[in-house]
Tab-separated table of C-alpha atoms in Angstrom:
chain	number	residue	atom	x	y	z
A	1	UNK	CA	1.535	15.848	4.503
A	2	UNK	CA	2.030	12.369	3.090
A	3	UNK	CA	5.614	11.330	2.496
A	4	UNK	CA	7.015	8.066	1.173
A	5	UNK	CA	10.672	7.204	1.676
A	6	UNK	CA	12.226	4.208	-0.089
A	7	UNK	CA	15.374	2.369	0.933
A	8	UNK	CA	17.095	-0.948	0.304
A	9	UNK	CA	18.252	-0.575	-3.278
A	10	UNK	CA	21.738	-1.529	-4.339
A	11	UNK	CA	23.864	-3.609	-6.671
A	12	UNK	CA	23.695	-7.392	-6.751
A	13	UNK	CA	24.681	-10.185	-9.066
A	14	UNK	CA	22.105	-12.122	-11.026
A	15	UNK	CA	20.397	-14.688	-8.836
A	16	UNK	CA	20.750	-12.542	-5.744
A	17	UNK	CA	18.114	-10.938	-3.539
A	18	UNK	CA	17.210	-7.505	-2.250
A	19	UNK	CA	14.431	-6.187	-0.046
A	20	UNK	CA	13.089	-2.729	-0.711
A	21	UNK	CA	11.329	-0.780	2.016
A	22	UNK	CA	9.012	2.200	1.762
A	23	UNK	CA	8.224	4.077	4.959
A	24	UNK	CA	4.899	5.893	4.747
A	25	UNK	CA	4.361	9.041	6.798
A	26	UNK	CA	1.172	10.998	7.219
A	27	UNK	CA	-1.244	8.593	5.520
A	28	UNK	CA	-3.899	7.828	8.087
A	29	UNK	CA	-6.688	6.298	6.030
A	30	UNK	CA	-7.664	2.727	6.839
A	31	UNK	CA	-8.227	1.838	3.199
A	32	UNK	CA	-5.424	2.095	0.687
A	33	UNK	CA	-3.640	0.557	-2.190
A	34	UNK	CA	0.115	0.663	-2.404
A	35	UNK	CA	2.354	-0.321	-5.231
A	36	UNK	CA	5.872	-0.656	-6.515
A	37	UNK	CA	6.771	0.684	-9.932
A	38	UNK	CA	10.062	0.693	-11.796
A	39	UNK	CA	11.616	2.585	-14.653
A	40	UNK	CA	14.634	1.421	-16.608
A	41	UNK	CA	16.687	3.861	-18.729
A	42	UNK	CA	14.900	4.620	-21.973
A	43	UNK	CA	11.756	2.785	-20.929
A	44	UNK	CA	8.387	3.789	-19.535
A	45	UNK	CA	7.592	3.301	-15.893
A	46	UNK	CA	5.823	0.006	-15.271
A	47	UNK	CA	3.895	-1.488	-12.397
A	48	UNK	CA	5.668	-4.289	-10.550
A	49	UNK	CA	3.355	-5.203	-7.676
A	50	UNK	CA	0.482	-3.825	-5.647
A	51	UNK	CA	-1.280	-4.564	-2.377
A	52	UNK	CA	-4.461	-3.183	-0.832
A	53	UNK	CA	-5.804	-2.830	2.693
A	54	UNK	CA	-7.737	-6.111	2.313
A	55	UNK	CA	-4.489	-7.932	1.660
A	56	UNK	CA	-5.030	-8.586	-2.028
A	57	UNK	CA	-1.893	-8.558	-4.109
A	58	UNK	CA	-1.127	-8.352	-7.792
A	59	UNK	CA	2.111	-8.789	-9.737
A	60	UNK	CA	3.477	-8.117	-13.168
A	61	UNK	CA	3.987	-11.343	-15.105
A	62	UNK	CA	7.715	-10.647	-15.316
A	63	UNK	CA	8.145	-10.860	-11.527
A	64	UNK	CA	5.571	-13.458	-10.493
A	65	UNK	CA	7.122	-16.159	-8.360
A	66	UNK	CA	10.224	-14.044	-7.673
A	67	UNK	CA	8.950	-10.878	-5.977
A	68	UNK	CA	6.696	-10.573	-2.931
A	69	UNK	CA	4.940	-7.397	-1.824
A	70	UNK	CA	3.877	-6.944	1.782
A	71	UNK	CA	2.813	-4.223	4.173
A	72	UNK	CA	3.384	-3.897	7.903
A	73	UNK	CA	0.548	-1.769	9.261
A	74	UNK	CA	2.162	-1.299	12.654
A	75	UNK	CA	5.311	0.086	11.053
A	76	UNK	CA	3.507	1.837	8.186
A	77	UNK	CA	6.039	0.304	5.859
A	78	UNK	CA	5.675	-1.295	2.459
A	79	UNK	CA	8.139	-3.968	1.354
A	80	UNK	CA	9.195	-5.635	-1.855
A	81	UNK	CA	11.191	-8.819	-1.435
A	82	UNK	CA	13.016	-9.516	-4.684
A	83	UNK	CA	14.571	-12.937	-5.219
A	84	UNK	CA	16.310	-14.553	-8.173
A	85	UNK	CA	17.083	-11.137	-9.591
A	86	UNK	CA	17.845	-10.798	-13.282
A	87	UNK	CA	19.740	-8.086	-15.185
A	88	UNK	CA	16.427	-6.998	-16.706
A	89	UNK	CA	15.225	-6.077	-13.209
A	90	UNK	CA	17.707	-3.204	-13.226
A	91	UNK	CA	15.739	0.017	-12.789
A	92	UNK	CA	14.812	2.829	-10.464
A	93	UNK	CA	12.113	1.502	-8.149
A	94	UNK	CA	9.369	3.740	-6.776
A	95	UNK	CA	6.691	3.126	-4.185
A	96	UNK	CA	3.284	4.735	-4.441
A	97	UNK	CA	0.188	4.974	-2.259
A	98	UNK	CA	-3.362	6.290	-2.316
A	99	UNK	CA	-6.981	5.245	-2.133
A	100	UNK	CA	-7.285	3.619	-5.543
A	101	UNK	CA	-10.574	3.360	-7.412
A	102	UNK	CA	-9.689	0.154	-9.216
A	103	UNK	CA	-9.267	-3.072	-7.301
A	104	UNK	CA	-5.889	-4.711	-6.835
A	105	UNK	CA	-7.441	-8.140	-7.342
A	106	UNK	CA	-8.082	-7.095	-10.950
A	107	UNK	CA	-4.470	-6.060	-11.493
A	108	UNK	CA	-1.950	-3.390	-10.558
A	109	UNK	CA	-3.739	-0.009	-10.452
A	110	UNK	CA	-2.448	2.440	-13.035
A	111	UNK	CA	0.046	5.174	-12.152
A	112	UNK	CA	-2.560	7.928	-12.261
A	113	UNK	CA	-4.437	6.324	-9.361
A	114	UNK	CA	-1.639	7.223	-6.973
A	115	UNK	CA	-1.081	10.752	-5.717
A	116	UNK	CA	1.760	9.920	-3.360
A	117	UNK	CA	5.161	8.766	-4.578
A	118	UNK	CA	8.578	8.147	-3.124
A	119	UNK	CA	11.800	9.520	-4.550
A	120	UNK	CA	12.998	6.171	-5.889
A	121	UNK	CA	15.754	3.724	-5.071
A	122	UNK	CA	18.138	2.258	-7.655
A	123	UNK	CA	18.428	-1.487	-8.192
A	124	UNK	CA	21.254	-2.735	-10.398
A	125	UNK	CA	21.628	-6.425	-11.271
A	126	UNK	CA	24.811	-7.532	-12.997
A	127	UNK	CA	25.183	-10.723	-15.020
């Protein structure tokens, strides 16, 4: 059974940094795409960043240059380094994984491409 467990959320002031982690259990396929999504109160969930097993990455325009997605194969852990945080980054952050049909190089795969999701971790950025 595949299980994703996020950690690393918290409260920071604007301009600060956080690193989210997503431990992946039970996913043994060599090819994958993994992504970070977020949902703010009253808003739809949106893709933040994605990475695939070839190392390609993709980012939402709103986080380019500030966020970095990475994956440690040995630790089966996905990361999202978030720098220069803004109040508008406040949201529940979710990690997701699967074997996506679309390519990350073309953009963040849509939500329905992922069957495996974590429970979410809250990020709150104060001004």
